[in-house]
Tab-separated table of C-alpha atoms in Angstrom:
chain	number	residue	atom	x	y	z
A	1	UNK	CA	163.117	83.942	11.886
A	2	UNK	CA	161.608	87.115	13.159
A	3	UNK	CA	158.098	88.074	12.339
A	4	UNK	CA	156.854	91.418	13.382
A	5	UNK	CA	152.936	91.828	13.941
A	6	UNK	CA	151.493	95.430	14.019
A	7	UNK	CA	148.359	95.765	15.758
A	8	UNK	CA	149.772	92.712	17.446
A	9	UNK	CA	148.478	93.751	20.602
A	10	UNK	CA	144.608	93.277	19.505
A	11	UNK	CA	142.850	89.952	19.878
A	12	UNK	CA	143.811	88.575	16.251
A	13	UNK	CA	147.805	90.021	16.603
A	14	UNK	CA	147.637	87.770	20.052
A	15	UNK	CA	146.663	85.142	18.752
A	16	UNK	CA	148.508	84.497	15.752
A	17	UNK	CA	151.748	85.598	18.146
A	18	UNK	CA	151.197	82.751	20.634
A	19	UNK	CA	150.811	80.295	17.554
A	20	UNK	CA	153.710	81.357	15.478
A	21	UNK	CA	155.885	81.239	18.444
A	22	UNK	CA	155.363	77.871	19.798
A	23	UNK	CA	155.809	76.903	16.036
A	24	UNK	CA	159.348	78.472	16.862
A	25	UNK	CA	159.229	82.004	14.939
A	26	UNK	CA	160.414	85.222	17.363
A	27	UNK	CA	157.528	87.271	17.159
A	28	UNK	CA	157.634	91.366	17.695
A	29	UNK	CA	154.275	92.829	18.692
A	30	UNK	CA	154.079	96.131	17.202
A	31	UNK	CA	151.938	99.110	18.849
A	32	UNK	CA	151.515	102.269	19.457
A	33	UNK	CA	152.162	102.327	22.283
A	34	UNK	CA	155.657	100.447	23.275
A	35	UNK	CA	155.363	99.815	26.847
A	36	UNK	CA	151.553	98.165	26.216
A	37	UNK	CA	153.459	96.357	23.607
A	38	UNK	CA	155.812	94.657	25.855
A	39	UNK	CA	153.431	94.255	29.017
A	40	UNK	CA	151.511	92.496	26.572
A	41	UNK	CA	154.227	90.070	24.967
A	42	UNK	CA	155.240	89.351	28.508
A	43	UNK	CA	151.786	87.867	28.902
A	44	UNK	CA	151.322	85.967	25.841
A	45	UNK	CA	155.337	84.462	26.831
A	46	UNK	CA	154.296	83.675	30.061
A	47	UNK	CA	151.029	81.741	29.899
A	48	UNK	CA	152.994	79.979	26.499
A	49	UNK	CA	155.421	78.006	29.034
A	50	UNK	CA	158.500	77.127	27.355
A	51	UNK	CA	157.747	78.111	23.563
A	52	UNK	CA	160.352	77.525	21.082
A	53	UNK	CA	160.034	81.034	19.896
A	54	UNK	CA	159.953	84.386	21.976
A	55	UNK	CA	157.486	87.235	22.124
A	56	UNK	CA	158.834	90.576	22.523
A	57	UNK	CA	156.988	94.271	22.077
A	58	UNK	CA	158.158	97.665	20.442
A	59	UNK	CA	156.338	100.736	19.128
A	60	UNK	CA	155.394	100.175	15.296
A	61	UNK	CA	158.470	101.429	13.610
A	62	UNK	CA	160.588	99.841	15.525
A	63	UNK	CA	159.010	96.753	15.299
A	64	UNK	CA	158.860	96.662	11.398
A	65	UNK	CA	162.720	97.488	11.331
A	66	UNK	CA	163.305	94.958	13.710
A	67	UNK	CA	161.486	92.319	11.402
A	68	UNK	CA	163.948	89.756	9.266
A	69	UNK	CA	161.293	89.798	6.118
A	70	UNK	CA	157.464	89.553	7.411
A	71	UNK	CA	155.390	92.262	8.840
A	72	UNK	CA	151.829	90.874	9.551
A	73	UNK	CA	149.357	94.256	9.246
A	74	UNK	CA	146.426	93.371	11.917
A	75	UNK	CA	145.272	96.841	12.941
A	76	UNK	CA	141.172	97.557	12.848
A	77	UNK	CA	140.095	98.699	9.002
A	78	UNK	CA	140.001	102.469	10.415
A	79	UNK	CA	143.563	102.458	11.504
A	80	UNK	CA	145.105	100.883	8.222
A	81	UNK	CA	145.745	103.675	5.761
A	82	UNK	CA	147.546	105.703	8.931
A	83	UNK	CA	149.527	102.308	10.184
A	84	UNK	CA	151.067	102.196	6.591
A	85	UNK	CA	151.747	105.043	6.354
A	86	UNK	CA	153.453	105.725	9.348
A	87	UNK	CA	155.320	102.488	9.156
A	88	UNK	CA	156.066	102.093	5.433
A	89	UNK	CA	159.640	103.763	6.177
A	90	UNK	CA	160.746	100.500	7.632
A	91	UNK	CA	159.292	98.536	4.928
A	92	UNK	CA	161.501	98.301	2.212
A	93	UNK	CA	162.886	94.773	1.683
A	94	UNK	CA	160.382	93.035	3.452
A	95	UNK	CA	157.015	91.472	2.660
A	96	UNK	CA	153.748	93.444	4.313
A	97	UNK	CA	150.878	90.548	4.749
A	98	UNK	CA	147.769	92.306	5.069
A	99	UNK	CA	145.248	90.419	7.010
A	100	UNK	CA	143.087	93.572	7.677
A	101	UNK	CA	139.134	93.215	6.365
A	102	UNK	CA	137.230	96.526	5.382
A	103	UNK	CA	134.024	96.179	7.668
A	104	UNK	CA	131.634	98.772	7.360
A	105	UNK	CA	131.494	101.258	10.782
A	106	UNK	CA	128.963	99.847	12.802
A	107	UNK	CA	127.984	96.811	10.639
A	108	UNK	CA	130.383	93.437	11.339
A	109	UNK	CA	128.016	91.948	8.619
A	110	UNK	CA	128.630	94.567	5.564
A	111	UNK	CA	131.929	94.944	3.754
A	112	UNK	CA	132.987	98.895	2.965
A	113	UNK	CA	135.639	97.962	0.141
A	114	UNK	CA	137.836	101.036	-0.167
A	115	UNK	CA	138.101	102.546	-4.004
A	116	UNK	CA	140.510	100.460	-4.401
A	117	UNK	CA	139.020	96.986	-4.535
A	118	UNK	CA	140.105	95.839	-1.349
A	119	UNK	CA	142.499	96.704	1.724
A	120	UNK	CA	145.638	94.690	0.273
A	121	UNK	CA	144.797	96.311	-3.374
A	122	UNK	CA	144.944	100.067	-1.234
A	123	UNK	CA	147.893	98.662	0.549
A	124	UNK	CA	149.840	97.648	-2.312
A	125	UNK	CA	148.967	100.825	-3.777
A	126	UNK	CA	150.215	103.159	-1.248
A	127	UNK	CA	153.615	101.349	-0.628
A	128	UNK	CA	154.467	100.622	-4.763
A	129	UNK	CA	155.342	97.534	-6.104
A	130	UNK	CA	158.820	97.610	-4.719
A	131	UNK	CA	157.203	96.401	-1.282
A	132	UNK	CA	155.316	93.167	-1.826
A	133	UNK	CA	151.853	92.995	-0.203
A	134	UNK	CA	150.264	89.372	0.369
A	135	UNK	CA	146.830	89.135	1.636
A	136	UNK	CA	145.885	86.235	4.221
A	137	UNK	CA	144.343	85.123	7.398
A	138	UNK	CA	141.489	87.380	6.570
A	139	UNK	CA	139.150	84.796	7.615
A	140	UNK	CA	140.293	83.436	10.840
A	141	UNK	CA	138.441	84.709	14.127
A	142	UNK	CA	140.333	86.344	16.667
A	143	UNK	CA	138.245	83.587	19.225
A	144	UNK	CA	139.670	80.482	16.956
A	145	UNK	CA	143.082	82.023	17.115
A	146	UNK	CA	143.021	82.319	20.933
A	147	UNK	CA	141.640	78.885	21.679
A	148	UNK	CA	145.581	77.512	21.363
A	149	UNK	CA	143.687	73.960	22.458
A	150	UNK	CA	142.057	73.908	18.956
A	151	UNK	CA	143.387	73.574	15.760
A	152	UNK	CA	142.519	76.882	12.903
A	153	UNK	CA	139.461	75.296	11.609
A	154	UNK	CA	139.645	76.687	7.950
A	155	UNK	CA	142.428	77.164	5.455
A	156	UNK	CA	144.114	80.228	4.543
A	157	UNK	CA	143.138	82.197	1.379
A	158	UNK	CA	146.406	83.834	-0.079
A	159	UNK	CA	146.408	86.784	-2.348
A	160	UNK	CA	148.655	89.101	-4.080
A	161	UNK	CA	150.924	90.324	-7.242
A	162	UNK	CA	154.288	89.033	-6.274
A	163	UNK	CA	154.522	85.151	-6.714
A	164	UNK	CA	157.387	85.111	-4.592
A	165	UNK	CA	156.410	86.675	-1.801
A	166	UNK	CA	153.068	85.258	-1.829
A	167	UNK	CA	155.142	81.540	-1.861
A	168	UNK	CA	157.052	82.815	0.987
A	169	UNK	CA	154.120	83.827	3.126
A	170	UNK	CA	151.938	80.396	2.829
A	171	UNK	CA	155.398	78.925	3.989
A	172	UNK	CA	155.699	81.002	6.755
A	173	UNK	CA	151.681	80.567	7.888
A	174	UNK	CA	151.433	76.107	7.167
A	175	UNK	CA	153.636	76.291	9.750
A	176	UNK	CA	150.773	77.765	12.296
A	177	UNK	CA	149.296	73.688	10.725
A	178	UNK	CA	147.040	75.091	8.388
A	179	UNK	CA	146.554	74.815	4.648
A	180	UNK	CA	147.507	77.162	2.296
A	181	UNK	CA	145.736	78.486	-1.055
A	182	UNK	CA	147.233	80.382	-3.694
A	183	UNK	CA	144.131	82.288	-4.701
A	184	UNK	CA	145.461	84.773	-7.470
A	185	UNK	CA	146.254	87.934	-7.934
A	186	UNK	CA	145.744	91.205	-4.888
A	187	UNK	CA	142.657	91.892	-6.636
A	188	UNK	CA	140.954	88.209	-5.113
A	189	UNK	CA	141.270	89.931	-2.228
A	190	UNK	CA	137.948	91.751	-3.197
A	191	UNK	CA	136.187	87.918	-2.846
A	192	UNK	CA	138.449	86.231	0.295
A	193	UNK	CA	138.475	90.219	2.330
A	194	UNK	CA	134.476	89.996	1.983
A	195	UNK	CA	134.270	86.307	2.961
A	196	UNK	CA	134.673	87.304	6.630
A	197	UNK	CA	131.803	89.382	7.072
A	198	UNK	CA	129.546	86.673	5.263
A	199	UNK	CA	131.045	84.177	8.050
A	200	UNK	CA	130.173	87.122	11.235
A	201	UNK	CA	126.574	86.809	9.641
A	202	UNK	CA	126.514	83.355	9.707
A	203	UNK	CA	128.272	82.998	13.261
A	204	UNK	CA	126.129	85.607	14.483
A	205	UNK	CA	122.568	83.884	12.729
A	206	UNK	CA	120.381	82.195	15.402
A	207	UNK	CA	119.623	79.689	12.257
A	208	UNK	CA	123.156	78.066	12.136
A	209	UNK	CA	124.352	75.698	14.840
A	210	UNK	CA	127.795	77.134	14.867
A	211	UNK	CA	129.615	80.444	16.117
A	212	UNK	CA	132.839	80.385	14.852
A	213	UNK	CA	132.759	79.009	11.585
A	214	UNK	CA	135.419	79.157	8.706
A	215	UNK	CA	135.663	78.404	5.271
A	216	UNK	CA	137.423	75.562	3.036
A	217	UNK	CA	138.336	74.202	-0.025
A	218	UNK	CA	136.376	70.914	-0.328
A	219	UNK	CA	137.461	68.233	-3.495
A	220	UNK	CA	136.034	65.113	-2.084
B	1	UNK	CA	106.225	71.749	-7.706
B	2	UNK	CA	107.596	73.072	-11.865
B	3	UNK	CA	110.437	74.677	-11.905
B	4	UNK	CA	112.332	76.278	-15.316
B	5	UNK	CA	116.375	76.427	-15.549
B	6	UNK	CA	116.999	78.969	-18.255
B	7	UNK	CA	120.026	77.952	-20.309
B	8	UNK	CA	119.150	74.464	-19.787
B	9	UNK	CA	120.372	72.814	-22.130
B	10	UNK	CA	123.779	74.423	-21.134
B	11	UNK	CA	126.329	71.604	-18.901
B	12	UNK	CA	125.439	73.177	-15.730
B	13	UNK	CA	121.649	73.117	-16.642
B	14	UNK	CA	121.913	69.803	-17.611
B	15	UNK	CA	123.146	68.835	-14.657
B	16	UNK	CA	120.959	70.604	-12.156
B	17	UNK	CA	117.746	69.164	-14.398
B	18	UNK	CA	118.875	65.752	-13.676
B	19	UNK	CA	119.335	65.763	-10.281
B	20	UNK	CA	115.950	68.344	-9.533
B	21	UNK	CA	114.046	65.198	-11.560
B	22	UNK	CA	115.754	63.028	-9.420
B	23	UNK	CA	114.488	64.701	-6.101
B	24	UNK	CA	110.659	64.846	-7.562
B	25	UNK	CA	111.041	68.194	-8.916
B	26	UNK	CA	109.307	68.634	-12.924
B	27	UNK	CA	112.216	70.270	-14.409
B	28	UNK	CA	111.473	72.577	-17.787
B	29	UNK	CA	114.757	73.306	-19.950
B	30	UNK	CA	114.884	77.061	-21.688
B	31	UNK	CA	116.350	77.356	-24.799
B	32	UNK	CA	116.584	80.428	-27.475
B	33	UNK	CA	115.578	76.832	-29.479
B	34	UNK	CA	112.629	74.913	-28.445
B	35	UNK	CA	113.455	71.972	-30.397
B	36	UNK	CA	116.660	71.771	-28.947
B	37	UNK	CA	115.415	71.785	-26.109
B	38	UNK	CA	112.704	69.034	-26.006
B	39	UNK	CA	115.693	66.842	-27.738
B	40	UNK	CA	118.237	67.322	-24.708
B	41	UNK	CA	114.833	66.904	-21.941
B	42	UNK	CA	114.004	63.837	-23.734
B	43	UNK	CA	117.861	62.975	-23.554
B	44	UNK	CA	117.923	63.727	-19.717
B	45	UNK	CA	115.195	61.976	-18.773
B	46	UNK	CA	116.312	58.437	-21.017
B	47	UNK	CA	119.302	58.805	-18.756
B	48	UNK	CA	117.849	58.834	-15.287
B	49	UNK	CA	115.222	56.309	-16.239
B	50	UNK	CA	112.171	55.889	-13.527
B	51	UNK	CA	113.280	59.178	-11.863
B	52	UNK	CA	109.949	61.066	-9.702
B	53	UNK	CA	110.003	64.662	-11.846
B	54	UNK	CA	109.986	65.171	-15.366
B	55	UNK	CA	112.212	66.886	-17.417
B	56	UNK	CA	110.299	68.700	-20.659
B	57	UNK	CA	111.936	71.542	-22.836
B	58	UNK	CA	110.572	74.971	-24.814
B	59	UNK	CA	111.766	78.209	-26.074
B	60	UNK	CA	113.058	80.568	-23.081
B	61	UNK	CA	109.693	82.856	-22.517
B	62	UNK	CA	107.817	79.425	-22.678
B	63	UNK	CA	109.590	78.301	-19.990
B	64	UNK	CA	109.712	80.517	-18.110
B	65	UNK	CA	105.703	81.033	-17.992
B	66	UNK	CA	105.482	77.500	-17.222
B	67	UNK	CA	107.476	77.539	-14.154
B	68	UNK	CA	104.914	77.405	-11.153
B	69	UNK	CA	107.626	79.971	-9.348
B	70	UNK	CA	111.339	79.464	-9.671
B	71	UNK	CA	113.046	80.065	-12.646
B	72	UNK	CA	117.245	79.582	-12.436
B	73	UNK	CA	118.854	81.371	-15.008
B	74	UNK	CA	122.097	79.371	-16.443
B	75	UNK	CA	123.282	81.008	-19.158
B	76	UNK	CA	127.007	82.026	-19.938
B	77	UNK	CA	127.584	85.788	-18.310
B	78	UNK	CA	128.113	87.205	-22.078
B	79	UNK	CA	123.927	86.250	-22.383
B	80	UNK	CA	123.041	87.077	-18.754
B	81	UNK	CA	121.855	90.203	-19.492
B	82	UNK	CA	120.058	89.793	-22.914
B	83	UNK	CA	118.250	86.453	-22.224
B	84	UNK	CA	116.782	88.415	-18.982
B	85	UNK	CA	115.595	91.020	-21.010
B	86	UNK	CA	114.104	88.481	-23.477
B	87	UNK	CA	112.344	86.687	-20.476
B	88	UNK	CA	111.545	89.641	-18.129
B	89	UNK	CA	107.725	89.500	-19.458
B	90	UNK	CA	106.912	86.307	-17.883
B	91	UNK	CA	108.444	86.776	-14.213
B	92	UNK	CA	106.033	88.707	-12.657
B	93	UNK	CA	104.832	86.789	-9.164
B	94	UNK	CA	108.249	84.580	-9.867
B	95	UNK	CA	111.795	84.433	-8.128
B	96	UNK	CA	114.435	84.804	-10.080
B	97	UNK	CA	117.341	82.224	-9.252
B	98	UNK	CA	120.624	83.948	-10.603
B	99	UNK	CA	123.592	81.375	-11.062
B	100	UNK	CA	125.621	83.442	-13.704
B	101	UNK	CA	129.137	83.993	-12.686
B	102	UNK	CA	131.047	87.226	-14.808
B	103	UNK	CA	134.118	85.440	-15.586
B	104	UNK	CA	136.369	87.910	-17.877
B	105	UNK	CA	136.032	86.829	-21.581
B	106	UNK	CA	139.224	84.739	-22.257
B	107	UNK	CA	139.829	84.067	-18.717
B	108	UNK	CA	137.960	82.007	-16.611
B	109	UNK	CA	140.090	82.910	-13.929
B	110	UNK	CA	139.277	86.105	-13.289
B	111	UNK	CA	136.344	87.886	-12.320
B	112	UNK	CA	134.527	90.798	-14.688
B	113	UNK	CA	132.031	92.182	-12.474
B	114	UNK	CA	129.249	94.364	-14.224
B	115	UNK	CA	128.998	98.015	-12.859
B	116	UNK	CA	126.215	97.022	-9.823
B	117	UNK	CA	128.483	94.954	-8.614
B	118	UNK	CA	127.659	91.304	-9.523
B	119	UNK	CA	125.547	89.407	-11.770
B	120	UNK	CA	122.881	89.415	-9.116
B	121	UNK	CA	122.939	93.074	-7.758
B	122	UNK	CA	122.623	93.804	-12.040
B	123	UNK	CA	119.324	90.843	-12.740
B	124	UNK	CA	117.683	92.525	-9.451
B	125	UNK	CA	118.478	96.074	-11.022
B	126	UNK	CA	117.356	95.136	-14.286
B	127	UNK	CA	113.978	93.307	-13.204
B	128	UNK	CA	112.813	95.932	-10.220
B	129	UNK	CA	111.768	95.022	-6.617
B	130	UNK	CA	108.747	93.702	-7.488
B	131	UNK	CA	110.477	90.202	-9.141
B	132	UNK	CA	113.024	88.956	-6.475
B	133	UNK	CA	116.456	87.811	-7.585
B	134	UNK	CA	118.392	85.175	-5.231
B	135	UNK	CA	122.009	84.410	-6.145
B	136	UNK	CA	122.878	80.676	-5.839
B	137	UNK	CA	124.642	77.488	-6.812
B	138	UNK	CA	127.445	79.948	-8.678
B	139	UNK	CA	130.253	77.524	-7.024
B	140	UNK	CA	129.223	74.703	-8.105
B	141	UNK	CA	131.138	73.010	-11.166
B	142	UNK	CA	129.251	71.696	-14.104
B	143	UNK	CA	131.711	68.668	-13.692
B	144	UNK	CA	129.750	68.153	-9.903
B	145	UNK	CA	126.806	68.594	-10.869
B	146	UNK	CA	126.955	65.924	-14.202
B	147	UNK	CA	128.050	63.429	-12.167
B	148	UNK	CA	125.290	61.685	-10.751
B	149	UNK	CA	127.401	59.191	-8.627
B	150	UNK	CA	128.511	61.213	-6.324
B	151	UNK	CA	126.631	63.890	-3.949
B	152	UNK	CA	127.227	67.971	-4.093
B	153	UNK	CA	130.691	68.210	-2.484
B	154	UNK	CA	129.871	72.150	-1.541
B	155	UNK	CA	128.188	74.338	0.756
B	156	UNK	CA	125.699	76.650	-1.320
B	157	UNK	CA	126.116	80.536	-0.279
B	158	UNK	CA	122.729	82.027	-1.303
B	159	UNK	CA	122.515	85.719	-1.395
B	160	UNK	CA	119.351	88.200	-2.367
B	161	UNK	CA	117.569	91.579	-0.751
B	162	UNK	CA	114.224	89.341	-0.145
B	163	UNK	CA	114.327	87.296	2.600
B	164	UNK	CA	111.422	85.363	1.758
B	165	UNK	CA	111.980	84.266	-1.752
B	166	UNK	CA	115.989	83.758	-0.483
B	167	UNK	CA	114.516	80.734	2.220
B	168	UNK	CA	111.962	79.361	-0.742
B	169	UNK	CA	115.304	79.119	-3.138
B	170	UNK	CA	116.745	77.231	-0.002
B	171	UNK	CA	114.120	74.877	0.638
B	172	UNK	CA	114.225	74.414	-2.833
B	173	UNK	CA	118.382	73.762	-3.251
B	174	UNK	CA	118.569	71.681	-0.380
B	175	UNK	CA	115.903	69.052	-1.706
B	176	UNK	CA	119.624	68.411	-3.811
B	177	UNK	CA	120.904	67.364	-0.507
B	178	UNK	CA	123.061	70.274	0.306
B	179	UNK	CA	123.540	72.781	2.855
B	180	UNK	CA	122.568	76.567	1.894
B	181	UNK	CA	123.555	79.327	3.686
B	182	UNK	CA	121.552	82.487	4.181
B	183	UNK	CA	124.826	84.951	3.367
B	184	UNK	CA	122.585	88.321	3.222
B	185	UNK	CA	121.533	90.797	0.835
B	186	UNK	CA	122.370	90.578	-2.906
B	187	UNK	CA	125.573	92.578	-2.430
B	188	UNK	CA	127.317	89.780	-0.949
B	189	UNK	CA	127.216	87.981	-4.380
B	190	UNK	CA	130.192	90.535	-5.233
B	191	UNK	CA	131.994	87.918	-3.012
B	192	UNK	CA	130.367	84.948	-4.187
B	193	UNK	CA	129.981	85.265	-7.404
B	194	UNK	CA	134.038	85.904	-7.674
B	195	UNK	CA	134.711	82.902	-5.547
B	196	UNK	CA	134.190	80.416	-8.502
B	197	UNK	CA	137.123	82.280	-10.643
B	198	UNK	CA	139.048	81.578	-7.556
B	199	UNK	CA	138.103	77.951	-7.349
B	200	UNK	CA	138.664	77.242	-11.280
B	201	UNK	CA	142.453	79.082	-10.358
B	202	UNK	CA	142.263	76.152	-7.687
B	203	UNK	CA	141.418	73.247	-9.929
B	204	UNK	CA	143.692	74.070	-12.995
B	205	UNK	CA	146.551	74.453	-10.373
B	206	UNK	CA	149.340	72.095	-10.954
B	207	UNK	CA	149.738	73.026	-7.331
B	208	UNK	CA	146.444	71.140	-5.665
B	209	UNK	CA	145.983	67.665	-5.577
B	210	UNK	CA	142.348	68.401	-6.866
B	211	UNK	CA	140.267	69.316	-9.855
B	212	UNK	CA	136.946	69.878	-8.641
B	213	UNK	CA	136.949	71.583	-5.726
B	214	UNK	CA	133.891	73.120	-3.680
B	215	UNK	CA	133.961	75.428	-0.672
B	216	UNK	CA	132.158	74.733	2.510
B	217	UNK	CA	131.407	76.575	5.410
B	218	UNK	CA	133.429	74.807	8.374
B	219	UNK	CA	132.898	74.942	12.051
B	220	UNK	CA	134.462	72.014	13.704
């Protein structure tokens, strides 16, 4: 298994790298820029030790064509319209799992939902239904990601059109330990995308007694 | 301390009546019929025996002019916006407490937001600055809230443009023994409010091992 995350060198694309390979998935950081992209998986490999999967780094395109199935989308909300585009070439027969949240410019605390709904509604929308687009991990901090001590301390709100692929995705992300919700159709991604800046508020709040707070799905 | 639930006679009203009596709040029931409602009060308050508030019924406007300050509005979403109309005459120097979720008609598990956005961005539209609306309690199940045995198993994600009346409707919640959480202005109900289509998705699942699930803010 080969998993290819674009934007993979920002703090949530780290992250999620360093977990899925010592859960034994070859990761590809995509970038921009290719040589960042591999200075950068060198780091993340070496302070991992001996992880049962590698960490590697290409420019974007490559990386997505280099991908077995999954592409994880992790870029800031500014960059994703151009990302897809310029990568959506590659994309055909694989899955694109859009974790990216539209935050307003300037305001962590404010979603700015494109016309669209939601960035995996936009995303599913500019590649066609041919390429599958999931929506997760929308509401996991870059910090809890990065803290490879700690367990992700929420579960995982899955989205999207194609039951398949969605099925295929919360396989691929329990294995990072984590629950797994099958939340609906793309257009829940309107609710779960603008769950994460209602959690910045609240981890930002001087009245809560926590920073990095996540949601779950309570039954008891 | 008086407080109305509009749509009180509805299972969710019933529900949150019941357990405000039992935390020494004097609970008034709205109905379009007042006889109905002063049956189902009387009902209520058989049930819970000895409990330290009172639970009395009336017709809506009634109601709502007896309320010292909060009224919750209950209804189903296809009477949101009527029954406000009916009872806007008796809010003035009152806070509106908007628990109406727009499912779509026929589908429970899918959101129909109105064109402000959510039920609450539409009440505070409707009503004007002067009354304050505070979106709460939408993701809590009638099902939870009947059951008397067993304690809220949610976080509460309150959401309004007034900050004041928003921490009076939490001081006022959490007497149920809950947590609120101050999740800004009323525009975050757009996420809020849809959660609850997302958590009946959840509890019909074959897929979950539950049938009554909440959501809580996590942050161990």
């Amino acid at each position: 298994m080969k998993i290819t995350v674009i934007g993979g060198t920002g703090p949530q694309g780290q992250g999620l790298a360093q977990r899925f390979a010592r859960a034994g998935v070859d990761v590809i950081l995509g970038s921009r820029d290719a040589a960042r992209a591999a200075t950068i998986a060198e780091d993340l490999a070496g302070q991992l030790g001996d992880a049962p999967g590698t960490i590697s780094g290409m420019d974007n395109l490559a990386a997505v064509e280099a991908a077995n199935e999954f592409v994880i989308l992790a870029v800031p909300y500014g960059g994703h319209d151009a990302t897809l585009k310029s990568i959506k070439s590659g994309l055909a027969g694989k899955i694109l799992v859009d974790i990216v949240v539209p935050l307003a410019e300037g305001n962590p605390k404010k979603a700015a939902m494109p016309l669209e709904g939601s960035a995996t509604e936009s995303a599913q929308a500019m590649l066609g239904d041919h390429i599958p687009v999931v929506g997760a991990l929308h509401n996991v901090s870059a910090h809890v990601l990065a803290d490879l001590e700690q367990g992700i301390n929420c579960d995982i709100l899955v989205c999207g059109n194609n039951l398949e692929a969605k099925q295929k995705v919360m396989a691929l992300i329990e294995q990072l330990g984590v629950t797994c919700y099958n939340c609906g159709l793309a257009e829940s991604a309107r609710c779960i995308e603008a769950l994460t800046p209602i959690l910045i508020r609240l981890n930002m709040s001087k009245t809560t007694p926590f920073r990095h707070g996540g949601v779950k799905i309570w039954a008891e």
